[in-house]
Structure formats: C-alpha cells, structure tokens
Amino acid sequence: MTEGRVALVTGAGRGIGRAIAHRLSREGLRVALVARGDKELAETAEGCVGPALTVTADVTDQEQIEAAYALVERTWGPVEVLVAGAGAGHSARLDRTTDEDWQRMLDLNLTAPFRCIRRCVPAMRAAGWGRVVVVASTAARVGEPYIAAYTASKHGVLGLVRSAAAELATIGVTVNAVCPGYVDTPMTDLTVDTIAATTGRSPADARRLLERKQPIGRLIRPEEVADAVWFCVSSDAVTGQAINVDGGAVQ
C-alpha cells in the first residue's frame, strides 16, 4: 500500500530525520530529503536504498517550503507521506527567555509543521489517502523547568495534530505525532553541553543525568523513533495519537 509512494521528510539532514528517511526508503518509498545543509543531505541520501531527492530549504521560510514542494511535485508527483521532523530546542529560565527565543521556537516547531501540513492536504484530500507524522516531544505532554518556549511550541503542535486528524479522518488521511524523550542525537549533545556549562557537571555526568530521566536507563536511539513513525505510516486506523518513545518516562 505504501511502496512507491512519495514521502517528504523535513529535518532529514541528521539525527531522527535521517533515521526516518532511511526507514521509509527501506520500506520502498521515494523519499524527498529536506534540510538546510547540502553536505548532511548528501550523507543521508547515500544511506537510502531507493530513490532519494535532496532539497535544500529552510522550513521557517514559507517561500522555500513552497519551492521544496514544487520541486518534489515536478519530479515525482504529489507528496503522499509527510514527516515533519525539523525542530530545535531552547533552554533558559523563563525570565531570561527573550521574545526572539520564543518566536524562534514557535516558527520552527509549530508554524513550519502547520505550513507543511497545509501545503500537502489538498493533494491528499483529492487522492483519498495520505499520512502525516509530526516529530513532537515528550515536552508536548508535560512541562519541565527552563524550557518554556520549547514546551509551548510542542504543546501547540500536538494540538495541531489532533485537530487535523479529526478534520481529515473521514477522507483516508491520518495525522499523528511521535513524542520522543531524550534521543542520542546532536540536539541532545547540545543539551548536554548546556547542562555542563550551567551546572559545572562534566559532560559525561550531564549525559548520565539525561539517561536516568528515562526508566530504561539510556538514551533513545533514532532508529527507535523511526520505528514509531513507520507504525503511523503503515496503519490505516491509527490517527490523532501522540505516541511516546521515551523508555517509559511519561505514562
């Protein structure tokens, strides 16, 4: 049912997005890889086993999103599977979170997925089939100190997913969120560096602190998040869900 379909993955240059792109490629999809870095996109494409199209774009720029979709459509046709994986974090005390910090989190983690979903829905509606998966976070489910802007953006994107799922369920389009905990990615490396810099802990101790936040006692592997994404893509009946991939941290 999914083999040969056209997928677009944002944030595909590294980490979770790269793992998702590779998984979709192994499952027989044609995968358009979207990210800002040419070199990282090329590395992701090398790991795909089937057709891969690299598209350099900043998803916070609406014109670049439109150009990315247009390129995919000219090359392969409409996007049938969207995985909105681009995202970033920010950590600061609430009173030290600037308007610029706040807006940056909303632009990347909430507005960009909204625009990507909005752009692909007409073709999915016309076809009577589509899959949308947003990579959210356990921060979409609970609040933690020092990540107010990030948490607000992720709570918002989960609301977007649920509303879109309710609207599109009758026409064969599913919309879900995957909510990872701390994953072994460059983004977590930055979190480790921030903890070490602000607390005086060693990087190794800071990493262990994050590992202990998850009952399984380790960081999640990107491939484990990709497995959850594939579950959403391959199911006809699962929609409007937020699937935690966090080693049991949020129950």
mmCIF file of C-alpha atoms in Angstrom:
data_model
loop_
_atom_site.group_PDB
_atom_site.id
_atom_site.type_symbol
_atom_site.label_atom_id
_atom_site.label_comp_id
_atom_site.label_asym_id
_atom_site.label_seq_id
_atom_site.Cartn_x
_atom_site.Cartn_y
_atom_site.Cartn_z
ATOM 1 C CA MET A 1 0.000 0.000 0.000
ATOM 2 C CA THR A 2 2.919 2.359 0.664
ATOM 3 C CA GLU A 3 5.594 1.031 -1.711
ATOM 4 C CA GLY A 4 6.473 3.580 -4.351
ATOM 5 C CA ARG A 5 4.613 6.410 -2.639
ATOM 6 C CA VAL A 6 6.193 9.844 -2.357
ATOM 7 C CA ALA A 7 7.411 10.891 1.086
ATOM 8 C CA LEU A 8 8.802 14.229 2.210
ATOM 9 C CA VAL A 9 10.872 14.354 5.392
ATOM 10 C CA THR A 10 11.921 17.667 6.913
ATOM 11 C CA GLY A 11 14.944 17.768 9.184
ATOM 12 C CA ALA A 12 16.353 14.889 7.155
ATOM 13 C CA GLY A 13 19.965 16.002 7.367
ATOM 14 C CA ARG A 14 20.820 14.224 10.591
ATOM 15 C CA GLY A 15 19.605 12.580 13.770
ATOM 16 C CA ILE A 16 15.982 11.478 13.940
ATOM 17 C CA GLY A 17 15.120 12.851 10.496
ATOM 18 C CA ARG A 18 17.929 10.870 8.869
ATOM 19 C CA ALA A 19 16.829 7.671 10.597
ATOM 20 C CA ILE A 20 13.237 8.228 9.456
ATOM 21 C CA ALA A 21 14.324 8.859 5.869
ATOM 22 C CA HIS A 22 16.365 5.666 5.837
ATOM 23 C CA ARG A 23 13.478 3.646 7.289
ATOM 24 C CA LEU A 24 10.977 4.949 4.739
ATOM 25 C CA SER A 25 13.451 4.242 1.954
ATOM 26 C CA ARG A 26 13.895 0.653 3.147
ATOM 27 C CA GLU A 27 10.117 0.278 3.104
ATOM 28 C CA GLY A 28 10.053 1.154 -0.587
ATOM 29 C CA LEU A 29 9.041 4.813 -0.553
ATOM 30 C CA ARG A 30 10.589 7.506 -2.705
ATOM 31 C CA VAL A 31 11.957 9.994 -0.186
ATOM 32 C CA ALA A 32 12.447 13.730 -0.604
ATOM 33 C CA LEU A 33 15.005 14.889 1.951
ATOM 34 C CA VAL A 34 14.586 18.467 3.179
ATOM 35 C CA ALA A 35 17.071 20.325 5.380
ATOM 36 C CA ARG A 36 19.330 23.379 5.308
ATOM 37 C CA GLY A 37 22.691 21.645 4.881
ATOM 38 C CA ASP A 38 23.755 20.287 1.492
ATOM 39 C CA LYS A 39 26.507 18.084 2.918
ATOM 40 C CA GLU A 40 24.279 16.476 5.531
ATOM 41 C CA LEU A 41 21.531 15.881 2.971
ATOM 42 C CA ALA A 42 24.009 14.169 0.663
ATOM 43 C CA GLU A 43 25.106 11.904 3.514
ATOM 44 C CA THR A 44 21.502 10.988 4.257
ATOM 45 C CA ALA A 45 20.838 10.278 0.578
ATOM 46 C CA GLU A 46 23.813 7.913 0.462
ATOM 47 C CA GLY A 47 22.135 5.791 3.140
ATOM 48 C CA CYS A 48 18.856 5.468 1.242
ATOM 49 C CA VAL A 49 18.343 2.223 -0.648
ATOM 50 C CA GLY A 50 15.839 3.642 -3.127
ATOM 51 C CA PRO A 51 15.162 6.930 -4.909
ATOM 52 C CA ALA A 52 16.120 9.976 -2.828
ATOM 53 C CA LEU A 53 15.754 13.621 -3.773
ATOM 54 C CA THR A 54 17.714 16.210 -1.787
ATOM 55 C CA VAL A 55 16.058 19.592 -1.332
ATOM 56 C CA THR A 56 17.929 22.358 0.450
ATOM 57 C CA ALA A 57 15.421 24.583 2.236
ATOM 58 C CA ASP A 58 14.763 26.437 5.467
ATOM 59 C CA VAL A 59 11.323 25.304 6.620
ATOM 60 C CA THR A 60 10.772 28.538 8.534
ATOM 61 C CA ASP A 61 10.631 30.366 5.194
ATOM 62 C CA GLN A 62 7.255 29.902 3.510
ATOM 63 C CA GLU A 63 8.623 30.605 0.032
ATOM 64 C CA GLN A 64 11.264 27.920 0.484
ATOM 65 C CA ILE A 65 8.628 25.436 1.661
ATOM 66 C CA GLU A 66 6.601 26.139 -1.452
ATOM 67 C CA ALA A 67 9.669 25.747 -3.654
ATOM 68 C CA ALA A 68 10.511 22.429 -1.993
ATOM 69 C CA TYR A 69 7.021 21.038 -2.585
ATOM 70 C CA ALA A 70 7.031 22.299 -6.165
ATOM 71 C CA LEU A 71 10.328 20.533 -6.871
ATOM 72 C CA VAL A 72 9.050 17.246 -5.452
ATOM 73 C CA GLU A 73 5.836 17.530 -7.456
ATOM 74 C CA ARG A 74 7.707 18.207 -10.686
ATOM 75 C CA THR A 75 9.986 15.245 -10.051
ATOM 76 C CA TRP A 76 7.662 12.585 -8.624
ATOM 77 C CA GLY A 77 4.178 13.989 -8.151
ATOM 78 C CA PRO A 78 2.244 14.993 -5.017
ATOM 79 C CA VAL A 79 3.555 14.312 -1.534
ATOM 80 C CA GLU A 80 1.623 11.366 -0.076
ATOM 81 C CA VAL A 81 3.538 10.935 3.175
ATOM 82 C CA LEU A 82 4.742 13.939 5.166
ATOM 83 C CA VAL A 83 7.046 13.573 8.145
ATOM 84 C CA ALA A 84 7.662 16.932 9.806
ATOM 85 C CA GLY A 85 10.886 16.201 11.625
ATOM 86 C CA ALA A 86 12.674 19.549 11.631
ATOM 87 C CA GLY A 87 12.951 21.082 15.069
ATOM 88 C CA ALA A 88 15.207 22.579 17.690
ATOM 89 C CA GLY A 89 15.265 23.188 21.410
ATOM 90 C CA HIS A 90 15.951 26.098 23.694
ATOM 91 C CA SER A 91 16.739 26.181 27.386
ATOM 92 C CA ALA A 92 16.636 29.234 29.638
ATOM 93 C CA ARG A 93 14.957 30.477 32.757
ATOM 94 C CA LEU A 94 11.512 31.872 31.999
ATOM 95 C CA ASP A 95 12.545 35.432 32.866
ATOM 96 C CA ARG A 96 15.608 35.103 30.643
ATOM 97 C CA THR A 97 13.681 33.810 27.616
ATOM 98 C CA THR A 98 13.616 36.633 25.089
ATOM 99 C CA ASP A 99 10.914 37.422 22.565
ATOM 100 C CA GLU A 100 13.352 36.259 19.888
ATOM 101 C CA ASP A 101 13.860 32.906 21.647
ATOM 102 C CA TRP A 102 10.107 32.486 21.972
ATOM 103 C CA GLN A 103 9.406 33.322 18.339
ATOM 104 C CA ARG A 104 12.185 31.076 17.050
ATOM 105 C CA MET A 105 10.693 28.062 18.829
ATOM 106 C CA LEU A 106 7.208 28.809 17.517
ATOM 107 C CA ASP A 107 8.445 29.418 13.965
ATOM 108 C CA LEU A 108 10.365 26.149 13.693
ATOM 109 C CA ASN A 109 8.448 23.756 15.933
ATOM 110 C CA LEU A 110 4.869 24.890 15.296
ATOM 111 C CA THR A 111 4.426 27.210 12.311
ATOM 112 C CA ALA A 112 6.675 25.219 9.956
ATOM 113 C CA PRO A 113 4.795 21.928 10.519
ATOM 114 C CA PHE A 114 1.491 23.786 10.089
ATOM 115 C CA ARG A 115 2.600 25.194 6.743
ATOM 116 C CA CYS A 116 3.925 21.831 5.570
ATOM 117 C CA ILE A 117 0.678 20.099 6.502
ATOM 118 C CA ARG A 118 -1.444 22.813 4.937
ATOM 119 C CA ARG A 119 0.529 22.512 1.702
ATOM 120 C CA CYS A 120 0.122 18.727 1.311
ATOM 121 C CA VAL A 121 -3.516 18.354 2.411
ATOM 122 C CA PRO A 122 -5.224 19.352 -0.887
ATOM 123 C CA ALA A 123 -3.474 16.587 -2.850
ATOM 124 C CA MET A 124 -4.098 14.047 -0.092
ATOM 125 C CA ARG A 125 -7.748 15.063 0.025
ATOM 126 C CA ALA A 126 -8.052 14.650 -3.752
ATOM 127 C CA ALA A 127 -6.389 11.223 -3.632
ATOM 128 C CA GLY A 128 -8.375 9.996 -0.635
ATOM 129 C CA TRP A 129 -5.180 8.836 1.050
ATOM 130 C CA GLY A 130 -2.338 10.423 2.998
ATOM 131 C CA ARG A 131 -0.113 10.118 6.011
ATOM 132 C CA VAL A 132 1.180 12.944 8.196
ATOM 133 C CA VAL A 133 3.513 12.366 11.133
ATOM 134 C CA VAL A 134 4.963 15.172 13.235
ATOM 135 C CA VAL A 135 8.003 14.551 15.401
ATOM 136 C CA ALA A 136 6.974 16.296 18.610
ATOM 137 C CA SER A 137 8.480 15.528 22.026
ATOM 138 C CA THR A 138 7.529 14.364 25.496
ATOM 139 C CA ALA A 139 7.546 18.125 26.112
ATOM 140 C CA ALA A 140 4.243 18.076 24.216
ATOM 141 C CA ARG A 141 2.801 16.024 27.086
ATOM 142 C CA VAL A 142 4.315 17.506 30.269
ATOM 143 C CA GLY A 143 6.000 20.694 31.437
ATOM 144 C CA GLU A 144 9.547 20.905 32.749
ATOM 145 C CA PRO A 145 11.581 23.822 34.084
ATOM 146 C CA TYR A 146 13.706 26.007 31.831
ATOM 147 C CA ILE A 147 12.139 25.010 28.507
ATOM 148 C CA ALA A 148 9.011 27.178 28.427
ATOM 149 C CA ALA A 149 9.299 28.282 24.796
ATOM 150 C CA TYR A 150 10.154 24.795 23.547
ATOM 151 C CA THR A 151 7.369 23.215 25.599
ATOM 152 C CA ALA A 152 4.787 25.728 24.398
ATOM 153 C CA SER A 153 5.715 25.068 20.772
ATOM 154 C CA LYS A 154 5.467 21.306 21.233
ATOM 155 C CA HIS A 155 2.165 21.502 23.111
ATOM 156 C CA GLY A 156 0.915 23.634 20.238
ATOM 157 C CA VAL A 157 1.987 21.206 17.534
ATOM 158 C CA LEU A 158 0.251 18.352 19.333
ATOM 159 C CA GLY A 159 -2.940 20.401 19.288
ATOM 160 C CA LEU A 160 -2.447 20.937 15.567
ATOM 161 C CA VAL A 161 -2.046 17.183 15.030
ATOM 162 C CA ARG A 162 -5.194 16.333 16.961
ATOM 163 C CA SER A 163 -7.309 18.932 15.190
ATOM 164 C CA ALA A 164 -6.021 17.971 11.748
ATOM 165 C CA ALA A 165 -6.625 14.289 12.500
ATOM 166 C CA ALA A 166 -10.228 14.973 13.465
ATOM 167 C CA GLU A 167 -10.782 17.006 10.318
ATOM 168 C CA LEU A 168 -9.210 14.545 7.882
ATOM 169 C CA ALA A 169 -10.147 11.168 9.364
ATOM 170 C CA THR A 170 -13.121 10.649 7.060
ATOM 171 C CA ILE A 171 -11.118 11.025 3.850
ATOM 172 C CA GLY A 172 -8.367 8.448 4.355
ATOM 173 C CA VAL A 173 -5.721 10.782 5.756
ATOM 174 C CA THR A 174 -4.160 10.020 9.139
ATOM 175 C CA VAL A 175 -2.281 12.555 11.267
ATOM 176 C CA ASN A 176 -0.189 11.524 14.258
ATOM 177 C CA ALA A 177 2.614 12.742 16.487
ATOM 178 C CA VAL A 178 5.601 10.795 17.734
ATOM 179 C CA CYS A 179 6.895 12.100 21.052
ATOM 180 C CA PRO A 180 10.495 11.121 21.766
ATOM 181 C CA GLY A 181 12.229 11.568 25.077
ATOM 182 C CA TYR A 182 15.971 12.176 25.127
ATOM 183 C CA VAL A 183 17.414 10.713 21.926
ATOM 184 C CA ASP A 184 21.061 10.101 21.101
ATOM 185 C CA THR A 185 21.318 12.922 18.549
ATOM 186 C CA PRO A 186 23.277 16.151 18.013
ATOM 187 C CA MET A 187 20.368 18.047 19.608
ATOM 188 C CA THR A 188 20.860 16.101 22.838
ATOM 189 C CA ASP A 189 24.596 16.734 22.600
ATOM 190 C CA LEU A 190 23.791 20.462 22.754
ATOM 191 C CA THR A 191 21.592 19.848 25.804
ATOM 192 C CA VAL A 192 24.465 18.010 27.455
ATOM 193 C CA ASP A 193 26.807 20.911 26.729
ATOM 194 C CA THR A 194 24.299 23.399 28.180
ATOM 195 C CA ILE A 195 23.860 21.377 31.372
ATOM 196 C CA ALA A 196 27.616 21.036 31.778
ATOM 197 C CA ALA A 197 28.173 24.758 31.229
ATOM 198 C CA THR A 198 25.457 25.905 33.626
ATOM 199 C CA THR A 199 25.898 23.368 36.436
ATOM 200 C CA GLY A 200 29.616 22.622 36.418
ATOM 201 C CA ARG A 201 28.978 18.917 35.818
ATOM 202 C CA SER A 202 31.198 17.039 33.419
ATOM 203 C CA PRO A 203 29.671 16.219 30.020
ATOM 204 C CA ALA A 204 29.643 12.546 30.993
ATOM 205 C CA ASP A 205 27.728 13.303 34.203
ATOM 206 C CA ALA A 206 25.323 15.554 32.306
ATOM 207 C CA ARG A 207 24.630 12.774 29.814
ATOM 208 C CA ARG A 208 24.040 10.281 32.623
ATOM 209 C CA LEU A 209 21.562 12.739 34.143
ATOM 210 C CA LEU A 210 19.508 12.635 30.948
ATOM 211 C CA GLU A 211 19.789 8.871 30.687
ATOM 212 C CA ARG A 212 18.411 8.473 34.213
ATOM 213 C CA LYS A 213 15.331 10.535 33.308
ATOM 214 C CA GLN A 214 14.183 7.513 31.287
ATOM 215 C CA PRO A 215 13.316 4.337 33.219
ATOM 216 C CA ILE A 216 15.188 2.158 30.723
ATOM 217 C CA GLY A 217 18.335 3.990 31.818
ATOM 218 C CA ARG A 218 19.626 5.058 28.426
ATOM 219 C CA LEU A 219 19.037 7.478 25.591
ATOM 220 C CA ILE A 220 16.590 6.500 22.875
ATOM 221 C CA ARG A 221 18.112 5.512 19.540
ATOM 222 C CA PRO A 222 16.991 7.474 16.463
ATOM 223 C CA GLU A 223 16.012 4.210 14.800
ATOM 224 C CA GLU A 224 13.522 3.555 17.601
ATOM 225 C CA VAL A 225 11.776 6.824 16.810
ATOM 226 C CA ALA A 226 11.784 5.871 13.129
ATOM 227 C CA ASP A 227 10.070 2.592 14.035
ATOM 228 C CA ALA A 228 7.219 4.542 15.659
ATOM 229 C CA VAL A 229 6.943 6.806 12.625
ATOM 230 C CA TRP A 230 6.706 3.794 10.353
ATOM 231 C CA PHE A 231 3.960 2.332 12.564
ATOM 232 C CA CYS A 232 1.945 5.509 11.986
ATOM 233 C CA VAL A 233 2.601 5.491 8.256
ATOM 234 C CA SER A 234 1.691 1.822 7.829
ATOM 235 C CA SER A 235 -1.562 1.930 9.815
ATOM 236 C CA ASP A 236 -4.970 2.841 8.423
ATOM 237 C CA ALA A 237 -6.643 3.031 11.840
ATOM 238 C CA VAL A 238 -4.217 5.000 13.993
ATOM 239 C CA THR A 239 -4.826 8.744 13.852
ATOM 240 C CA GLY A 240 -4.866 11.672 16.250
ATOM 241 C CA GLN A 241 -2.393 9.930 18.526
ATOM 242 C CA ALA A 242 0.713 11.049 20.398
ATOM 243 C CA ILE A 243 2.991 8.024 20.626
ATOM 244 C CA ASN A 244 5.666 8.304 23.297
ATOM 245 C CA VAL A 245 9.101 6.867 22.568
ATOM 246 C CA ASP A 246 10.749 7.671 25.869
ATOM 247 C CA GLY A 247 11.617 4.480 27.700
ATOM 248 C CA GLY A 248 8.601 4.798 29.974
ATOM 249 C CA ALA A 249 9.247 8.320 31.242
ATOM 250 C CA VAL A 250 5.732 9.624 30.551
ATOM 251 C CA GLN A 251 2.945 7.163 31.295
#
